[in-house]
CSV table of C-alpha atoms in Angstrom, one decimal:
chain,number,residue,atom,x,y,z
A,289,MET,CA,-70.7,65.5,99.5
A,290,ASP,CA,-68.9,64.8,96.2
A,291,HIS,CA,-68.0,67.7,94.0
A,292,GLU,CA,-67.4,67.8,90.3
A,293,PRO,CA,-63.9,69.1,89.5
A,294,SER,CA,-63.8,72.8,88.5
A,295,SER,CA,-63.0,73.8,85.0
A,296,ALA,CA,-59.6,75.0,86.2
A,297,GLN,CA,-58.9,71.6,87.8
A,298,THR,CA,-60.0,69.8,84.6
A,299,SER,CA,-57.7,71.9,82.5
A,300,THR,CA,-54.7,71.3,84.8
A,301,SER,CA,-55.3,67.6,84.7
A,302,GLU,CA,-55.6,67.5,80.9
A,303,GLN,CA,-52.4,69.5,80.6
A,304,ALA,CA,-50.5,67.1,82.8
A,305,ALA,CA,-51.8,64.2,80.8
A,306,ASP,CA,-50.8,65.8,77.5
A,307,SER,CA,-47.4,66.7,78.7
A,308,GLY,CA,-46.3,63.0,78.7
A,309,PRO,CA,-43.3,61.8,80.6
A,310,GLY,CA,-41.2,64.2,82.6
A,311,THR,CA,-37.8,65.6,81.9
A,312,PRO,CA,-35.3,63.6,79.8
A,313,ALA,CA,-33.6,62.6,83.0
A,314,ASP,CA,-36.7,60.8,84.4
A,315,ARG,CA,-38.2,59.7,81.1
A,316,PRO,CA,-37.7,56.0,80.4
A,317,GLY,CA,-35.3,55.4,77.5
A,318,ARG,CA,-35.6,52.7,75.0
A,319,ILE,CA,-34.0,51.0,72.0
A,320,VAL,CA,-36.2,50.4,68.9
A,321,LEU,CA,-35.0,48.0,66.3
A,322,ALA,CA,-36.6,49.3,63.1
A,323,ALA,CA,-36.9,47.2,59.9
A,324,THR,CA,-36.2,49.1,56.7
A,325,PRO,CA,-37.2,48.3,53.2
A,326,ILE,CA,-35.2,45.5,51.5
A,327,GLY,CA,-35.6,47.0,48.1
A,328,ASN,CA,-38.9,48.9,47.5
A,329,VAL,CA,-38.9,52.1,49.5
A,330,GLY,CA,-42.7,51.9,49.5
A,331,ASP,CA,-42.5,49.1,52.0
A,332,ALA,CA,-41.4,51.5,54.8
A,333,SER,CA,-44.0,51.5,57.6
A,334,ALA,CA,-45.7,54.5,59.0
A,335,ARG,CA,-44.1,53.8,62.4
A,336,LEU,CA,-40.6,53.7,60.9
A,337,ILE,CA,-41.2,57.1,59.3
A,338,GLU,CA,-42.5,58.6,62.5
A,339,LEU,CA,-39.6,57.2,64.6
A,340,LEU,CA,-36.9,58.5,62.1
A,341,GLY,CA,-38.4,61.9,62.5
A,342,SER,CA,-38.8,61.9,66.3
A,343,ALA,CA,-36.0,59.7,67.9
A,344,ASP,CA,-33.3,61.3,69.9
A,345,ILE,CA,-30.6,59.2,68.2
A,346,VAL,CA,-30.7,57.2,65.0
A,347,ALA,CA,-27.9,54.5,65.0
A,348,ALA,CA,-27.3,53.4,61.3
A,349,GLU,CA,-25.2,50.7,59.8
A,350,ASP,CA,-24.4,53.0,56.9
A,351,THR,CA,-25.2,56.7,57.4
A,352,ARG,CA,-25.0,57.3,53.6
A,353,ARG,CA,-27.8,54.7,53.0
A,354,LEU,CA,-29.8,56.3,55.8
A,355,HIS,CA,-29.6,59.7,54.2
A,356,ARG,CA,-30.8,58.2,50.9
A,357,LEU,CA,-33.7,56.5,52.7
A,358,VAL,CA,-34.9,59.6,54.5
A,359,GLN,CA,-34.6,61.6,51.4
A,360,SER,CA,-36.8,59.1,49.6
A,361,LEU,CA,-39.3,59.1,52.5
A,362,GLU,CA,-39.1,62.9,52.7
A,363,VAL,CA,-38.4,62.7,56.4
A,364,THR,CA,-36.3,65.1,58.4
A,365,VAL,CA,-34.2,63.4,61.1
A,366,ALA,CA,-34.4,65.7,64.1
A,367,GLY,CA,-32.1,63.6,66.4
A,368,ARG,CA,-28.4,62.8,66.2
A,369,ILE,CA,-27.2,60.3,63.6
A,370,ILE,CA,-24.4,58.0,64.6
A,371,SER,CA,-22.7,55.2,62.7
A,372,TYR,CA,-23.1,51.8,64.3
A,373,HIS,CA,-21.7,48.7,62.4
A,374,GLU,CA,-19.8,45.5,62.9
A,375,HIS,CA,-16.5,47.3,63.1
A,376,ASN,CA,-17.4,49.7,66.0
A,377,GLU,CA,-20.1,47.8,67.8
A,378,ALA,CA,-17.8,46.9,70.7
A,379,THR,CA,-16.8,50.5,71.4
A,380,LYS,CA,-20.2,52.2,70.6
A,381,THR,CA,-22.5,49.9,72.5
A,382,ALA,CA,-21.6,51.2,76.0
A,383,GLU,CA,-22.1,54.8,74.8
A,384,LEU,CA,-25.6,54.0,73.4
A,385,LEU,CA,-26.6,52.2,76.5
A,386,ASP,CA,-25.7,55.2,78.6
A,387,GLN,CA,-27.9,57.4,76.4
A,388,VAL,CA,-30.8,55.0,77.0
A,389,ARG,CA,-30.2,55.2,80.7
A,390,SER,CA,-30.4,59.0,80.5
A,391,GLY,CA,-33.9,58.7,78.9
A,392,LYS,CA,-33.1,58.8,75.2
A,393,THR,CA,-34.9,56.9,72.5
A,394,ILE,CA,-32.5,55.2,70.1
A,395,VAL,CA,-33.7,53.9,66.7
A,396,MET,CA,-31.4,51.2,65.3
A,397,VAL,CA,-31.5,50.7,61.5
A,398,THR,CA,-29.4,48.6,59.1
A,399,ASP,CA,-29.0,48.7,55.4
A,400,ALA,CA,-32.1,46.5,54.8
A,401,GLY,CA,-34.5,44.5,56.8
A,402,MET,CA,-34.5,43.8,60.6
A,403,PRO,CA,-31.4,44.8,62.7
A,404,ALA,CA,-29.7,42.0,64.6
A,405,VAL,CA,-30.7,39.3,62.0
A,406,SER,CA,-27.5,38.8,60.0
A,407,ASP,CA,-26.9,42.5,60.6
A,408,PRO,CA,-25.5,44.7,63.4
A,409,GLY,CA,-27.7,45.1,66.5
A,410,PHE,CA,-27.2,41.9,68.5
A,411,ARG,CA,-24.6,43.4,70.8
A,412,LEU,CA,-26.8,46.4,71.5
A,413,VAL,CA,-29.8,44.1,72.4
A,414,GLU,CA,-27.6,41.8,74.4
A,415,GLY,CA,-26.2,44.7,76.4
A,416,ALA,CA,-29.6,46.3,76.9
A,417,VAL,CA,-31.1,43.0,78.2
A,418,ALA,CA,-28.2,42.5,80.6
A,419,ALA,CA,-28.7,46.1,81.9
A,420,GLY,CA,-32.5,45.8,82.2
A,421,LEU,CA,-33.2,48.4,79.6
A,422,THR,CA,-36.2,48.5,77.3
A,423,VAL,CA,-35.9,47.0,73.8
A,424,THR,CA,-38.7,46.9,71.3
A,425,ALA,CA,-39.1,46.6,67.6
A,426,VAL,CA,-40.9,48.1,64.6
A,427,PRO,CA,-41.4,45.0,62.4
A,428,GLY,CA,-41.3,45.2,58.7
A,429,PRO,CA,-39.7,43.8,55.5
A,430,SER,CA,-37.6,40.6,55.9
A,431,ALA,CA,-35.6,39.0,53.1
A,432,VAL,CA,-35.7,35.7,55.0
A,433,LEU,CA,-39.4,35.5,55.3
A,434,THR,CA,-40.0,36.9,51.8
A,435,ALA,CA,-37.7,34.4,50.2
A,436,LEU,CA,-39.2,31.5,52.2
A,437,ALA,CA,-42.8,32.5,51.2
A,438,LEU,CA,-41.9,32.8,47.5
A,439,SER,CA,-39.8,29.6,47.4
A,440,GLY,CA,-42.6,27.2,46.9
A,441,LEU,CA,-41.0,25.0,49.6
A,442,PRO,CA,-42.5,24.0,52.9
A,443,THR,CA,-42.9,26.9,55.3
A,444,ASP,CA,-44.3,25.2,58.4
A,445,ARG,CA,-40.8,24.5,59.8
A,446,PHE,CA,-37.6,26.4,58.7
A,447,CYS,CA,-34.3,27.6,59.9
A,448,PHE,CA,-32.1,30.6,58.9
A,449,GLU,CA,-28.4,29.8,58.3
A,450,GLY,CA,-27.1,33.2,57.1
A,451,PHE,CA,-24.0,33.1,55.0
A,452,LEU,CA,-22.0,29.9,54.6
A,453,PRO,CA,-18.3,30.1,55.3
A,454,ARG,CA,-16.2,31.3,52.3
A,455,LYS,CA,-13.5,28.7,52.6
A,456,ALA,CA,-14.4,25.4,50.9
A,457,GLY,CA,-13.4,23.1,53.8
A,458,GLU,CA,-15.3,25.1,56.4
A,459,ARG,CA,-18.3,25.3,54.1
A,460,ALA,CA,-18.3,21.5,53.5
A,461,SER,CA,-18.1,21.0,57.3
A,462,ARG,CA,-21.1,23.2,57.9
A,463,LEU,CA,-23.2,21.5,55.2
A,464,ALA,CA,-22.3,18.1,56.6
A,465,ASP,CA,-23.8,19.2,59.9
A,466,LEU,CA,-27.0,20.1,58.0
A,467,ASP,CA,-27.2,16.9,55.9
A,468,ALA,CA,-30.0,15.5,58.0
A,469,GLU,CA,-31.8,18.8,58.6
A,470,ARG,CA,-35.5,18.2,57.9
A,471,ARG,CA,-36.6,21.8,58.0
A,472,THR,CA,-36.5,24.2,55.0
A,473,MET,CA,-33.2,26.1,55.1
A,474,VAL,CA,-32.7,29.8,54.2
A,475,PHE,CA,-29.2,31.1,53.3
A,476,PHE,CA,-27.8,34.5,52.1
A,477,GLU,CA,-25.1,34.6,49.4
A,478,ALA,CA,-23.2,37.1,47.4
A,479,PRO,CA,-23.7,36.8,43.6
A,480,HIS,CA,-20.1,36.1,42.8
A,481,ARG,CA,-20.1,33.1,45.3
A,482,LEU,CA,-23.5,31.7,44.3
A,483,GLU,CA,-22.1,29.1,41.8
A,484,PRO,CA,-19.6,27.5,44.2
A,485,MET,CA,-22.3,27.6,46.9
A,486,LEU,CA,-24.8,25.7,44.7
A,487,ARG,CA,-22.0,23.2,43.8
A,488,ALA,CA,-21.3,22.6,47.4
A,489,LEU,CA,-25.0,22.1,48.1
A,490,HIS,CA,-25.2,19.7,45.1
A,491,GLU,CA,-22.3,17.6,46.4
A,492,GLN,CA,-23.6,17.4,49.9
A,493,PHE,CA,-27.4,17.1,49.5
A,494,GLY,CA,-27.5,15.5,46.1
A,495,PRO,CA,-28.7,16.7,42.7
A,496,GLU,CA,-32.5,16.2,43.3
A,497,ARG,CA,-32.9,18.3,46.4
A,498,LYS,CA,-35.3,21.2,45.7
A,499,VAL,CA,-34.0,24.7,45.9
A,500,ALA,CA,-35.1,28.3,45.1
A,501,VAL,CA,-32.7,31.2,44.3
A,502,CYS,CA,-34.4,34.5,45.1
A,503,ARG,CA,-32.7,37.7,43.9
A,504,GLU,CA,-33.5,41.4,44.1
A,505,LEU,CA,-36.6,40.8,46.2
A,506,THR,CA,-39.2,43.6,46.0
A,507,LYS,CA,-37.1,45.4,43.4
A,508,THR,CA,-37.8,46.1,39.8
A,509,TYR,CA,-35.9,43.0,38.6
A,510,GLU,CA,-37.1,40.6,41.2
A,511,GLU,CA,-36.6,37.0,40.1
A,512,VAL,CA,-37.2,33.6,41.8
A,513,ILE,CA,-35.7,30.5,40.1
A,514,ARG,CA,-37.0,27.2,41.3
A,515,GLY,CA,-35.9,23.7,40.6
A,516,THR,CA,-33.5,21.0,41.7
A,517,LEU,CA,-29.9,21.6,42.7
A,518,ARG,CA,-28.8,20.0,39.4
A,519,GLU,CA,-31.0,22.5,37.4
A,520,LEU,CA,-30.0,25.6,39.4
A,521,LEU,CA,-26.3,24.7,39.3
A,522,GLN,CA,-26.5,24.5,35.5
A,523,TRP,CA,-28.4,27.9,35.5
A,524,ALA,CA,-25.7,29.5,37.7
A,525,GLU,CA,-22.9,28.2,35.5
A,526,THR,CA,-24.4,29.8,32.4
A,527,SER,CA,-25.8,33.0,33.8
A,528,GLU,CA,-24.4,36.3,35.0
A,529,VAL,CA,-26.0,36.6,38.4
A,530,ARG,CA,-26.4,40.0,40.1
A,531,GLY,CA,-28.1,41.6,43.0
A,532,GLU,CA,-29.0,40.6,46.6
A,533,ILE,CA,-29.6,36.8,46.9
A,534,ALA,CA,-31.4,34.5,49.2
A,535,VAL,CA,-31.2,30.7,48.7
A,536,VAL,CA,-33.9,28.5,50.0
A,537,VAL,CA,-33.2,24.7,50.2
A,538,GLY,CA,-35.7,22.0,51.0
A,539,GLY,CA,-35.1,19.9,54.0
A,540,ALA,CA,-33.8,16.3,54.0
A,541,PRO,CA,-36.4,13.7,53.0
A,542,GLU,CA,-37.4,11.3,55.6
A,543,ARG,CA,-35.2,8.2,55.4
A,544,GLU,CA,-36.9,4.8,55.3
A,545,PRO,CA,-35.7,2.7,58.3
A,546,GLY,CA,-33.5,-0.2,57.2
A,547,THR,CA,-33.6,-3.7,58.5
A,548,PRO,CA,-31.7,-4.7,61.6
A,549,GLU,CA,-29.3,-6.7,59.3
A,550,ASP,CA,-28.5,-3.5,57.4
A,551,ASN,CA,-27.2,-1.8,60.6
A,552,VAL,CA,-24.9,-4.6,61.9
A,553,ALA,CA,-21.8,-3.1,60.4
A,554,ALA,CA,-22.5,0.3,62.0
A,555,VAL,CA,-22.7,-1.4,65.4
A,556,ASN,CA,-19.5,-3.4,64.9
A,557,GLU,CA,-17.8,-0.1,63.9
A,558,LEU,CA,-18.7,1.5,67.2
A,559,VAL,CA,-17.6,-1.6,69.1
A,560,SER,CA,-14.2,-1.5,67.4
A,561,GLN,CA,-13.9,2.1,68.6
A,562,GLY,CA,-14.3,1.0,72.2
A,563,LEU,CA,-18.0,1.3,72.8
A,564,ARG,CA,-19.8,-1.4,74.7
A,565,LEU,CA,-22.0,-3.6,72.6
A,566,LYS,CA,-25.1,-2.6,74.4
A,567,ASP,CA,-24.4,1.1,74.1
A,568,ALA,CA,-23.4,0.7,70.4
A,569,VAL,CA,-26.7,-1.1,69.7
A,570,ALA,CA,-28.7,1.6,71.5
A,571,ALA,CA,-27.0,4.4,69.5
A,572,VAL,CA,-27.4,2.8,66.1
A,573,ALA,CA,-31.0,1.7,66.8
A,574,GLU,CA,-32.0,5.2,67.8
A,575,GLU,CA,-30.4,6.7,64.7
A,576,ALA,CA,-31.8,4.1,62.3
A,577,ARG,CA,-35.2,4.1,64.1
A,578,ILE,CA,-35.3,0.3,64.5
A,579,SER,CA,-35.9,-2.0,67.5
A,580,LYS,CA,-32.9,-2.4,69.8
A,581,ARG,CA,-33.9,-5.9,70.6
A,582,GLU,CA,-34.0,-7.0,67.0
A,583,LEU,CA,-30.7,-5.2,66.2
A,584,TYR,CA,-29.0,-6.9,69.1
A,585,ALA,CA,-30.2,-10.3,67.9
A,586,ALA,CA,-29.0,-9.5,64.4
A,587,VAL,CA,-25.5,-8.6,65.7
A,588,LEU,CA,-25.3,-11.8,67.7
A,589,ALA,CA,-26.5,-13.9,64.7
A,590,ALA,CA,-23.9,-12.4,62.4
A,591,ARG,CA,-21.0,-13.4,64.7
């Protein structure tokens, strides 16, 4: 005969369920990447606030900024606060992973936005994945997505390129690699380097490429300037630009395929470099999106 559990048994079961995981030693640890506001503190999520108050460890890119944030949110951090940034990632990562193994919850926060995206955090995630430890995220504000959404440029396909190299030669080389990129591109840039960056974009992509400069996103003086590279370079040359900046650049326009005759010289150039005629024709035809047979015939006709 089946029996209903006694009130004492029910009470014991409920207490066990309410007690949650066991001791810290057998409680599963985890790393939580937590997005912080990029400007407006009101964008902090309820989950971020809860975790800052309950996590065993808060790993912060800048502990001073963290203290300002929790003061604004009126949160008391109960756990230990440690500094975790690009200059100590290599030495601190192993220590943090050991804490996760022991059952600790570690919340990783950076100065603004999502950790590991152009910010510290990648090493920690990489190490946790390799060690089979749990990593999750509290999503939230993103300068990349906010700038993309406000740019007025296509959002269906995009790529994030972070900061361009500071040295002119390295910057030009990177932009040359992106010359044929069809997706909308999002960059970060410092205000004092914005003008040379726009000049480099102008030189590589041409004056008519569409661009948007987004600064101080979600802050009091948020501003989005849209136009061509020619127009925005002129604006940067005559303006005192301040604040956090994201630059969104339209992708390369689709090139009209040329005629086979237009591509004969390109084939001959590859042949002069030692490539077989058949392989040179195949390479050029694929790049130019034209018929290999027609290009081969054009090359022979030109000889």
